[in-house]
Short mmCIF file of C-alpha atoms in Angstrom, two decimals:
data_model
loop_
_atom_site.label_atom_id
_atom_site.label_comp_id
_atom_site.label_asym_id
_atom_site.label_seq_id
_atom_site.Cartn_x
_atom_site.Cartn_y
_atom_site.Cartn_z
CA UNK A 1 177.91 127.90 151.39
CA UNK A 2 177.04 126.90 154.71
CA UNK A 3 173.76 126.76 156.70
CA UNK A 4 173.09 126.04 160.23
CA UNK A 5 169.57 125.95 161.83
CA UNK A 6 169.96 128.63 164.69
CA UNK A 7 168.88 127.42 168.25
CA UNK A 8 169.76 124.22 168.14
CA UNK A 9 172.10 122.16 170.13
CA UNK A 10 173.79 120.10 168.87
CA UNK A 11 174.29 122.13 165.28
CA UNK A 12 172.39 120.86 162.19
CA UNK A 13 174.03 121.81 159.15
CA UNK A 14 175.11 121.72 155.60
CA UNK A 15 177.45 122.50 153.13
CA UNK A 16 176.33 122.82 149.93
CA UNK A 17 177.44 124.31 146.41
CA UNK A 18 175.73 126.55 144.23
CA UNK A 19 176.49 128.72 141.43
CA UNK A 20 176.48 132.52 142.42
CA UNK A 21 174.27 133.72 139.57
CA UNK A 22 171.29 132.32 141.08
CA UNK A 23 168.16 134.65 142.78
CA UNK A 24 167.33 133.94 145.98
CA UNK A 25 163.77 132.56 145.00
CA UNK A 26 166.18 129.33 143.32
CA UNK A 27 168.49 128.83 146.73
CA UNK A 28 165.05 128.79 148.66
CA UNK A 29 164.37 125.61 147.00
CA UNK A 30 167.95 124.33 146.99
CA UNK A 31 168.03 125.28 150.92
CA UNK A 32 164.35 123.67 151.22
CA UNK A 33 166.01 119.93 149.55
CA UNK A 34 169.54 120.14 151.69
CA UNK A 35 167.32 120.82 154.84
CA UNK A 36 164.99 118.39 154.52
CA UNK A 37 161.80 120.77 154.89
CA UNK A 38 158.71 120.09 152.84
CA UNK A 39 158.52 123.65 151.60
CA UNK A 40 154.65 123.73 153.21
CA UNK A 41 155.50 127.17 155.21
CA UNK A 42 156.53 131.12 153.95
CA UNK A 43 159.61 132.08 153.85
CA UNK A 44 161.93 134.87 153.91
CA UNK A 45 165.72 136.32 153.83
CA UNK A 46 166.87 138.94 155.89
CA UNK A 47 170.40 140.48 154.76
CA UNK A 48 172.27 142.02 157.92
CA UNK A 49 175.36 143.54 154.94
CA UNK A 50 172.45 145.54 153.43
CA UNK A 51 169.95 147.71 154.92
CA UNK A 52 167.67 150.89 154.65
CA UNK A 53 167.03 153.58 157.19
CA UNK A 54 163.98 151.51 158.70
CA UNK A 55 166.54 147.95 159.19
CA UNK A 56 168.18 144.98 157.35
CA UNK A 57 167.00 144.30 154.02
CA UNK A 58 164.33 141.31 153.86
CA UNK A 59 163.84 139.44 150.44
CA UNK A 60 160.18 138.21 150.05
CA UNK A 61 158.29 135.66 147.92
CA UNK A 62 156.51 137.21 145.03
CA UNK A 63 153.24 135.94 146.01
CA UNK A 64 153.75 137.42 149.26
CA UNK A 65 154.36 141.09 147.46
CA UNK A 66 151.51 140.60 145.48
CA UNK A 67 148.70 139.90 148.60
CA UNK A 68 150.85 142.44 151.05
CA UNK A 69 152.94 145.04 148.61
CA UNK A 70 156.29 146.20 149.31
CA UNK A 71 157.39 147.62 152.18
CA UNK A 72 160.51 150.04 151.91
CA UNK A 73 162.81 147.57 153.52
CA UNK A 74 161.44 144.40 151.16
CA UNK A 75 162.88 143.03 148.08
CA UNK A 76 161.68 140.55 146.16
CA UNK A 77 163.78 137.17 146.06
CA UNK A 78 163.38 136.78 142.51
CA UNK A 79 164.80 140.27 141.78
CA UNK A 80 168.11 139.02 143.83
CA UNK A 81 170.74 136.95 143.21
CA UNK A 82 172.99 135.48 145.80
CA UNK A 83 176.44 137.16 144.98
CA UNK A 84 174.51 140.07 145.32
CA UNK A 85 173.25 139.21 149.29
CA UNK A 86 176.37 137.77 150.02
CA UNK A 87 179.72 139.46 148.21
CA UNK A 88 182.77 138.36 150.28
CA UNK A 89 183.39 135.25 151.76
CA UNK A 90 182.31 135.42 155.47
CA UNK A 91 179.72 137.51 154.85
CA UNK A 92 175.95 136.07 155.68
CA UNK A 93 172.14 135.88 155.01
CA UNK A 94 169.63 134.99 156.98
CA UNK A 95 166.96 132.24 155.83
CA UNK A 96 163.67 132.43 158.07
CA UNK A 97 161.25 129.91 157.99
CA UNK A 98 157.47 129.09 159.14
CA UNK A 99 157.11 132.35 160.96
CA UNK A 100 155.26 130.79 163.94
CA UNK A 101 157.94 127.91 164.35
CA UNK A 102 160.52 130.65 164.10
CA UNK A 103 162.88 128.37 161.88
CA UNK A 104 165.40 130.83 161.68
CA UNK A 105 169.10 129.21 159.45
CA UNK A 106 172.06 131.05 158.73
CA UNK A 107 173.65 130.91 155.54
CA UNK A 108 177.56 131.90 155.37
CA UNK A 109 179.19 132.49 151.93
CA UNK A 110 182.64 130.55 153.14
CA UNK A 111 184.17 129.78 149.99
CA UNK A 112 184.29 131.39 146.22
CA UNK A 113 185.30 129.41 143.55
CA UNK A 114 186.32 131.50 140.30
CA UNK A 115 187.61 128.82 138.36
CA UNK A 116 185.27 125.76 138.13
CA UNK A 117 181.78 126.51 137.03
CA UNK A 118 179.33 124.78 139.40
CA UNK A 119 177.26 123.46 136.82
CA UNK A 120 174.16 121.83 139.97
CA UNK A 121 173.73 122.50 143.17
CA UNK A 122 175.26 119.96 145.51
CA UNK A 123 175.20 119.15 149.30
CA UNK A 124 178.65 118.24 150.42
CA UNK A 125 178.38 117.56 153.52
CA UNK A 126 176.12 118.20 156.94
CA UNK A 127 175.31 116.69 159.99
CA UNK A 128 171.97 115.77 162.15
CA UNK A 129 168.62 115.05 160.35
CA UNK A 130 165.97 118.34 160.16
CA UNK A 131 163.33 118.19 162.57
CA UNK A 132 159.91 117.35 160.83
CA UNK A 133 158.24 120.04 159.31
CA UNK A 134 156.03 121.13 162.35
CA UNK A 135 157.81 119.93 165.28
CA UNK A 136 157.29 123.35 166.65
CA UNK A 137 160.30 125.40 166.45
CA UNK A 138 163.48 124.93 168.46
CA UNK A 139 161.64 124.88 171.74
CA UNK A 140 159.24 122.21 170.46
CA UNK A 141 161.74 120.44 168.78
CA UNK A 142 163.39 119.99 171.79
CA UNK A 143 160.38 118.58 173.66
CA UNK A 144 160.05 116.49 170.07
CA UNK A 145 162.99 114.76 170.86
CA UNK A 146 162.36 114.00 174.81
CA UNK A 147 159.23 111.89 173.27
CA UNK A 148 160.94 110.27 170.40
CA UNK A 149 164.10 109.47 172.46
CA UNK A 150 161.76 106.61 174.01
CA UNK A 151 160.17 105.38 170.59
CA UNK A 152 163.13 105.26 168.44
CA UNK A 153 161.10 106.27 165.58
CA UNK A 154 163.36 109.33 164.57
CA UNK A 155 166.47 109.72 164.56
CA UNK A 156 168.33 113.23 165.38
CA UNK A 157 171.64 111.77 164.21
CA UNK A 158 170.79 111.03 160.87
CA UNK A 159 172.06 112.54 157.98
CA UNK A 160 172.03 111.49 154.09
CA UNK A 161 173.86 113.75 151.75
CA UNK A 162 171.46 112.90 148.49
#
């Protein structure tokens, strides 16, 4: 798979492996490490392949259901697996993050692999560092890095696979 943080110029990204049994509630956390977040925000997928009569299909957090309910468009993550979001290579999920920030990634199915077992998860490869958790969203990331491009304290460029 492949995720890129939308908004952002240059692209931040990874490519990652995971094993296509997994629910959604699992590649939040494996998403959460190859990122670089801090998993301190909510969360949720939105599925453009599958929808209902009121829009896309949006996978929640189980605490989320059980302080808000369902609505008739909501699934919870834990009842989903991946190969079930995403069925055909090409086809893509939507990873939203920190509502307020609107952190917004998308994840692309670009490769199946029938014949090797992926027995971890594994980022491959990527390239810029995340912004810090609550840099403000892509608008206040961007004025993020107009400050830090003086102090030298971060640096957008970075990027360590492990």
């Amino acid at each position: 798979m492949r995720i890129e943080l939308d908004c952002i110029t240059p692209p931040i990204w990874r490519r990652f492996s995971v094993p296509s049994n997994i629910e959604l509630d699992q590649l939040h956390s494996i998403v959460q490490a190859v990122m670089g977040w801090g998993d301190q925000h909510a969360h949720q997928w939105v599925s453009v392949h599958h929808s209902t009569d009121n829009g896309p299909d949006r996978y929640i957090a189980p605490d989320v259901i059980e302080r808000d309910g369902y609505q008739e468009d909501e699934f919870g993550e834990d009842e989903v697996r991946i190969d079930e979001a995403v069925t055909a290579v090409g086809e893509y999920v939507r990873y939203e993050y920190n509502a307020r920030a609107r952190w917004s990634h998308t994840l692309v199915l670009e490769q199946i692999v029938e014949d090797q077992p992926i027995p971890e998860p594994s980022c491959l490869d990527g390239e810029r560092a995340c912004p810090p958790e609550d840099s403000g969203g892509p608008i206040g990331y961007r004025e993020f890095l107009n400050v830090q491009a003086s102090t030298g304290l971060f640096d957008p460029e970075r990027f360590v696979p492990a």
